[in-house]
Amino acid sequence: MSETLLSSRNLAFELYEVLDAEGLTQRERFAEHNRETFDAAIGTARSIAEKFFAPHNRKGDEHEPRYENGEAILIPEVKPAVDAFLEAGFLNAARSFDAGGMQLPTLLSQACFAHFQSANAASTSYPFLTMGAANLIESFGTDEQKQRFLQPMIDGRFFGTMALTEPHAGSSLSDIRTRAEPAADGTYRLKGNKIFISGGDHPLSENIVHMVLAKLPDAPAGVKGISLFIVPKFLVNEDGSLGKRNDVLLAGLFHKMGWRGTTSTALNFGDNGECVGYLVGKPHHGLSYMFQMMNEARIGVGMGAVMLGYAGYLYSLEYARERPQGRVPDNKDPATAPVAIIQHADVKRMLLTQKAYVEGSFDLGLYAARLFDDTTTLATEAERKQAHELLDLLTPIVKSWPSEFCLKANELAIQILGGHGYTREYPVEQYYRDNRLNPIHEGTHGIQSLDLLGRKLAQNGGAGLKQLIRLIANTAERAHFYESLTPLREPLEKLVARLQAVTIGLLTDLGQGKVNSSLANSALYLKVFGHTVIGWRWLEQAIRAEEGLAKGNAADVNFYKGKLQAARYFLTWEVPGCHHELAILEARDDVCLGMQHEWF
Amino acid sequence: MSETLLSSRNLAFELYEVLDAEGLTQRERFAEHNRETFDAAIGTARSIAEKFFAPHNRKGDEHEPRYENGEAILIPEVKPAVDAFLEAGFLNAARSFDAGGMQLPTLLSQACFAHFQSANAASTSYPFLTMGAANLIESFGTDEQKQRFLQPMIDGRFFGTMALTEPHAGSSLSDIRTRAEPAADGTYRLKGNKIFISGGDHPLSENIVHMVLAKLPDAPAGVKGISLFIVPKFLVNEDGSLGKRNDVLLAGLFHKMGWRGTTSTALNFGDNGECVGYLVGKPHHGLSYMFQMMNEARIGVGMGAVMLGYAGYLYSLEYARERPQGRVPDNKDPATAPVAIIQHADVKRMLLTQKAYVEGSFDLGLYAARLFDDTTTLATEAERKQAHELLDLLTPIVKSWPSEFCLKANELAIQILGGHGYTREYPVEQYYRDNRLNPIHEGTHGIQSLDLLGRKLAQNGGAGLKQLIRLIANTAERAHFYESLTPLREPLEKLVARLQAVTIGLLTDLGQGKVNSSLANSALYLKVFGHTVIGWRWLEQAIRAEEGLAKGNAADVNFYKGKLQAARYFLTWEVPGCHHELAILEARDDVCLGMQHEWF
């Protein structure tokens, strides 16, 4: 039977041939683990995802959450699925043994989680959001806050959300208006409205812990005046029992294009002046706390986009293998039997493109997860800092590239199924609709491009960028060993050289205060930078495939040849196309910036 | 108030400044018309579209047709809308006065129809399909068939469908299995199953006339053995009254991603052996009849894609003008007021891209409609033939280019609205879902690319292509008059020259029997050819804009400057990018063709 969530052969390739997951077990934190414990965790994830998450993916789309008497009602299948996830320990997969976790590397917890994201993006969101909220309290909360709010989240009794966006401000967090007034007892009273809060209400847990951005009365204007608060749906007594309902009101649900199984809520804080919140960390540091947790969250979002692409790719691949239709062009004889559509060149193109996008960004997402492990478990502070610098730089790509290109993959999956792909009788159109959220939430595509070009590149004197260039050069050098890889390596080297020059030029302009013109075409920069990174990852995969082929295991030949062909596709069909965007960037072309709004 | 369906200034620009609609009134057939009658028809179309079609566009999506007791049930708003359309005469806008029509040029009937397509793609489909079916009978039916089936369609009492696709065959029409056995009375008995038949059942008309492709018992294999039949839902007595129900069964409805208001049906013909059909024209000529009507149908489909793009563009433009959020990058002062998002460079990019795609293909669709008028009303047979050759060549682009790029425009409209764009509280996500059908139906994107490269280019010794090249050269020559247009003209000239060389190479290969390798990358060829055509149309629009500016009408300055900027965007940002695809085509790159199915 064919696999529907991801290719386990490909996952093993990533973990054990590309990313050296076993090497991590040499580190003290992961010393109790080995390939067997890794594979056991993955096997459990796959089986729970297949048994509890995949079967209600369509139903969750068709029966989206309803608003009833101030509560959000979900289909009954979500809770048993989430419970099975909790029971198997995946919420705390990366947490320490002594905190009740599995102490897995993030690389492995992400690999496990990927199965759920592929099976059912919507139901998977509830624990995903909880992990994010829990990590914030774990990193910045007081012991008492941990005791009262974090522990029940770890235990799976409380779920969490991130409440940032406000109706009038959208991405512009500096303009949020939610206020927090200090109360006599050291807590705060919040007042304001938040929208698009995923998981903002549901019946899956005893309590919901909202991590809310708000401003104190003495807050300076802008992003440096934002503080972070814990605002539970139900207050929690000192003994841990639930107290009365807090003044957080579910004002309504949004009805989305896709990802419908996850409640997207409008929440009113303090309509009755009684919304109790607890300050996390220092006043006015809320946004920097959020940003410190964003790398991990954005890896998760990026991997979510990858996995929706993966699910669509595998489905359309299977369909193309089994669907007979038409004949290859040089056969004009209608009496011959039709061929499977996978034999048609244009269907091959659409499958190969999907493979290149999906497996390229799957590799990058896992690479980033491993880098995250490096930031916490490498031996020296200097090494950890270095890992951090690279991860910071790559994060906008990890989040945005699959959001754009695995969404494209979903479009191609629909196209391969033709009229059937356009119907809700087949799953591929839902994958597209679900995935369409990813370029919007957790920092829109435009925000990511400004983050990369306007912030990340120059951070720490460009340390992350220099490191990336060295890593790419190292991969290219190792590729020299295989003459067959020359036509794949050369386009990448050419692109990197020119990208470097363009980058220096743009950063120089930025340094000289030409801010608007330098950032005007940041979307093109994001695309080229992303293609460079994914091109690098494909060259790395190609080297590993050549190494694998050299081992001569007959059962693996097709797998490795497929890898080499996808690498060839990406490096010769996609990478060279980026010179066009680089030319526009080099010219500081102002056709978009110069467009006047009266001219539209 | 801002316009929501299309910009009437832009439509006037197309009709009276670019496409010389008034010139058509010099022709005998259109002699009774003038600019006033044209504008009156357009005004009526706009007002009916706004009043009857736009208001239920979302409702039709939310309440898709239901299957009940063998019938399809629609929301009640569809019938009054369609009735208003019929009453105003738009079904017969292009038909002769003496046949009860308005005798408008197709250019004008298409311009009118565009308003309905923008307002409500789904409800507009019912009359659109009826027009197609009626045109088939008009062109190839007997007088008796016209009397019995066409006249009630013209009168709006009968509606029509096109029934081609079968479950096992999809795009491969040569493999259809529906059979037609001759009966003693000169009629036929049909037996077979069709799927994805749009408008295959509904309560909007007294009767539904299905135009069905089927095979006679003595049919040769393949496309040359397909015949065309009239198969009415209700038989029609000699006096024109309805007879008994024919043996055509609504087997079920498909549930689509979008375009939900149009029934997509599975029809069973002859389950009880009593499905009566009437042969249209000669046996075995059915597909050629269909093909002869396809230019017109495909202009309509292409324009449908354009208009969904147009609706999304206008909505996101209005939103961007009114939504304050954030500040331009060089303003770091959070105390200043937020700007409208139309001031952000990346939002300008997304709007300008939409404008370039939408107005570029709007121009092409109308150009093709005018060419259609040329095929019927130019003075000499030679001129009409020439127009036909060009139209034949352009049809795959007219159909496929907006299906791909106005769909992209819809993605950008969603992105501009951000989280709101992703909700069903705003219309843009529906435009995307509706438009996603267009690259699939009426010949998939892949089929269009094979039609262009494998058939149309070489037709009549490449007469159409030669004509196109001459027309582009003519436009480029006139562009020389404006020095400001040099940077727009040069990229187009460069692209055309290289495209010509690549085309000759591919046609030579085809001539030498290298069929599979020549056609393998046809999708890339389609893209480049399409960009060349749209680039040409943008250069033409730019010339007209310069001419307009020279007239010095102050009220028009912003309009013309917007045209010039969009032309500059398309010709300098999009056109040069095509050299990458041309390089792949030149190399006869086989990375996709060479991919083996075992390697996936």
Tab-separated table of C-alpha atoms in Angstrom, chain B residues 454-592:
chain	number	residue	atom	x	y	z
B	454	GLY	CA	1.613	20.578	-31.962
B	455	ARG	CA	-1.184	21.893	-34.173
B	456	LYS	CA	-1.846	25.615	-34.434
B	457	LEU	CA	1.658	26.881	-35.177
B	458	ALA	CA	2.145	24.837	-38.304
B	459	GLN	CA	-1.406	25.235	-39.622
B	460	ASN	CA	-1.609	26.543	-43.181
B	461	GLY	CA	2.136	26.749	-43.438
B	462	GLY	CA	2.406	28.859	-40.341
B	463	ALA	CA	0.213	31.593	-41.823
B	464	GLY	CA	-1.184	32.658	-38.455
B	465	LEU	CA	2.241	32.881	-36.881
B	466	LYS	CA	3.642	34.935	-39.738
B	467	GLN	CA	0.728	37.304	-39.410
B	468	LEU	CA	1.248	37.654	-35.670
B	469	ILE	CA	4.932	38.413	-36.131
B	470	ARG	CA	4.030	41.101	-38.687
B	471	LEU	CA	1.482	42.640	-36.345
B	472	ILE	CA	3.954	42.751	-33.475
B	473	ALA	CA	6.573	44.305	-35.755
B	474	ASN	CA	4.016	46.891	-36.814
B	475	THR	CA	3.231	47.794	-33.221
B	476	ALA	CA	6.932	47.994	-32.401
B	477	GLU	CA	7.460	50.285	-35.370
B	478	ARG	CA	4.732	52.633	-34.237
B	479	ALA	CA	6.209	52.557	-30.732
B	480	HIS	CA	9.394	54.048	-32.187
B	481	PHE	CA	7.552	57.330	-32.423
B	482	TYR	CA	7.671	57.623	-28.634
B	483	GLU	CA	11.160	57.630	-27.234
B	484	SER	CA	9.690	57.020	-23.795
B	485	LEU	CA	8.576	53.601	-25.025
B	486	THR	CA	12.039	52.399	-26.026
B	487	PRO	CA	12.661	50.513	-22.747
B	488	LEU	CA	9.299	48.819	-23.180
B	489	ARG	CA	9.681	48.010	-26.866
B	490	GLU	CA	13.167	46.567	-26.789
B	491	PRO	CA	12.525	43.639	-24.424
B	492	LEU	CA	9.564	42.621	-26.579
B	493	GLU	CA	11.559	42.769	-29.806
B	494	LYS	CA	14.316	40.732	-28.224
B	495	LEU	CA	11.886	38.120	-26.997
B	496	VAL	CA	10.041	37.831	-30.307
B	497	ALA	CA	13.262	37.342	-32.229
B	498	ARG	CA	14.375	34.516	-29.978
B	499	LEU	CA	10.914	32.963	-29.820
B	500	GLN	CA	10.833	32.856	-33.617
B	501	ALA	CA	14.125	31.002	-33.727
B	502	VAL	CA	13.033	28.550	-31.056
B	503	THR	CA	9.733	27.996	-32.854
B	504	ILE	CA	11.413	27.215	-36.158
B	505	GLY	CA	13.675	24.760	-34.375
B	506	LEU	CA	10.805	23.000	-32.656
B	507	LEU	CA	8.706	22.816	-35.820
B	508	THR	CA	11.670	21.405	-37.701
B	509	ASP	CA	12.089	18.728	-35.043
B	510	LEU	CA	8.397	17.961	-35.226
B	511	GLY	CA	8.628	17.690	-38.981
B	512	GLN	CA	11.440	15.200	-38.552
B	513	GLY	CA	9.290	13.020	-36.317
B	514	LYS	CA	10.912	13.932	-33.027
B	515	VAL	CA	7.433	14.298	-31.632
B	516	ASN	CA	7.837	13.367	-27.986
B	517	SER	CA	10.943	15.451	-27.369
B	518	SER	CA	9.603	18.492	-29.231
B	519	LEU	CA	6.370	18.534	-27.288
B	520	ALA	CA	7.820	17.570	-23.901
B	521	ASN	CA	8.194	21.145	-22.651
B	522	SER	CA	5.103	22.520	-24.357
B	523	ALA	CA	3.925	24.091	-21.089
B	524	LEU	CA	6.970	26.362	-21.102
B	525	TYR	CA	6.375	27.219	-24.740
B	526	LEU	CA	2.772	28.147	-23.958
B	527	LYS	CA	3.935	30.479	-21.209
B	528	VAL	CA	6.511	32.257	-23.362
B	529	PHE	CA	4.189	32.529	-26.342
B	530	GLY	CA	1.496	33.918	-24.079
B	531	HIS	CA	3.837	36.463	-22.530
B	532	THR	CA	4.877	37.530	-26.014
B	533	VAL	CA	1.282	38.079	-27.055
B	534	ILE	CA	0.347	39.906	-23.854
B	535	GLY	CA	3.571	41.922	-24.081
B	536	TRP	CA	2.558	42.969	-27.566
B	537	ARG	CA	-0.893	43.968	-26.376
B	538	TRP	CA	0.663	46.011	-23.576
B	539	LEU	CA	2.932	47.817	-26.007
B	540	GLU	CA	-0.135	48.580	-28.097
B	541	GLN	CA	-1.949	49.907	-25.028
B	542	ALA	CA	1.111	51.991	-24.141
B	543	ILE	CA	1.061	53.624	-27.582
B	544	ARG	CA	-2.610	54.452	-27.169
B	545	ALA	CA	-1.891	55.856	-23.726
B	546	GLU	CA	0.829	58.102	-25.130
B	547	GLU	CA	-1.581	59.229	-27.832
B	548	GLY	CA	-4.157	59.932	-25.159
B	549	LEU	CA	-1.695	61.902	-23.046
B	550	ALA	CA	-0.753	63.945	-26.086
B	551	LYS	CA	-4.349	65.079	-26.358
B	552	GLY	CA	-3.836	66.830	-23.042
B	553	ASN	CA	-7.138	66.044	-21.367
B	554	ALA	CA	-6.338	66.655	-17.699
B	555	ALA	CA	-9.030	64.303	-16.424
B	556	ASP	CA	-7.337	61.394	-18.204
B	557	VAL	CA	-3.740	61.922	-17.147
B	558	ASN	CA	-3.817	59.526	-14.189
B	559	PHE	CA	-5.538	56.858	-16.264
B	560	TYR	CA	-2.908	56.983	-18.999
B	561	LYS	CA	-0.008	57.116	-16.572
B	562	GLY	CA	-1.359	54.006	-14.908
B	563	LYS	CA	-1.500	52.293	-18.291
B	564	LEU	CA	2.101	53.243	-19.012
B	565	GLN	CA	3.276	52.018	-15.628
B	566	ALA	CA	1.481	48.686	-16.001
B	567	ALA	CA	2.940	48.312	-19.501
B	568	ARG	CA	6.363	49.081	-18.099
B	569	TYR	CA	5.841	46.510	-15.351
B	570	PHE	CA	4.840	43.784	-17.778
B	571	LEU	CA	7.450	44.506	-20.425
B	572	THR	CA	10.392	45.013	-18.081
B	573	TRP	CA	9.552	42.717	-15.150
B	574	GLU	CA	7.775	39.827	-16.846
B	575	VAL	CA	8.838	39.661	-20.489
B	576	PRO	CA	12.614	39.426	-19.946
B	577	GLY	CA	12.101	36.535	-17.519
B	578	CYS	CA	10.965	34.380	-20.446
B	579	HIS	CA	14.485	33.978	-21.762
B	580	HIS	CA	15.039	31.420	-19.061
B	581	GLU	CA	12.249	29.216	-20.398
B	582	LEU	CA	13.456	29.777	-23.956
B	583	ALA	CA	16.887	28.524	-22.978
B	584	ILE	CA	15.314	25.327	-21.665
B	585	LEU	CA	13.317	24.961	-24.873
B	586	GLU	CA	16.397	25.632	-27.021
B	587	ALA	CA	18.313	22.934	-25.183
B	588	ARG	CA	15.456	20.431	-25.693
B	589	ASP	CA	16.012	19.807	-22.012
B	590	ASP	CA	14.730	16.372	-21.036
B	591	VAL	CA	14.763	16.504	-17.253
B	592	CYS	CA	10.991	16.043	-17.127
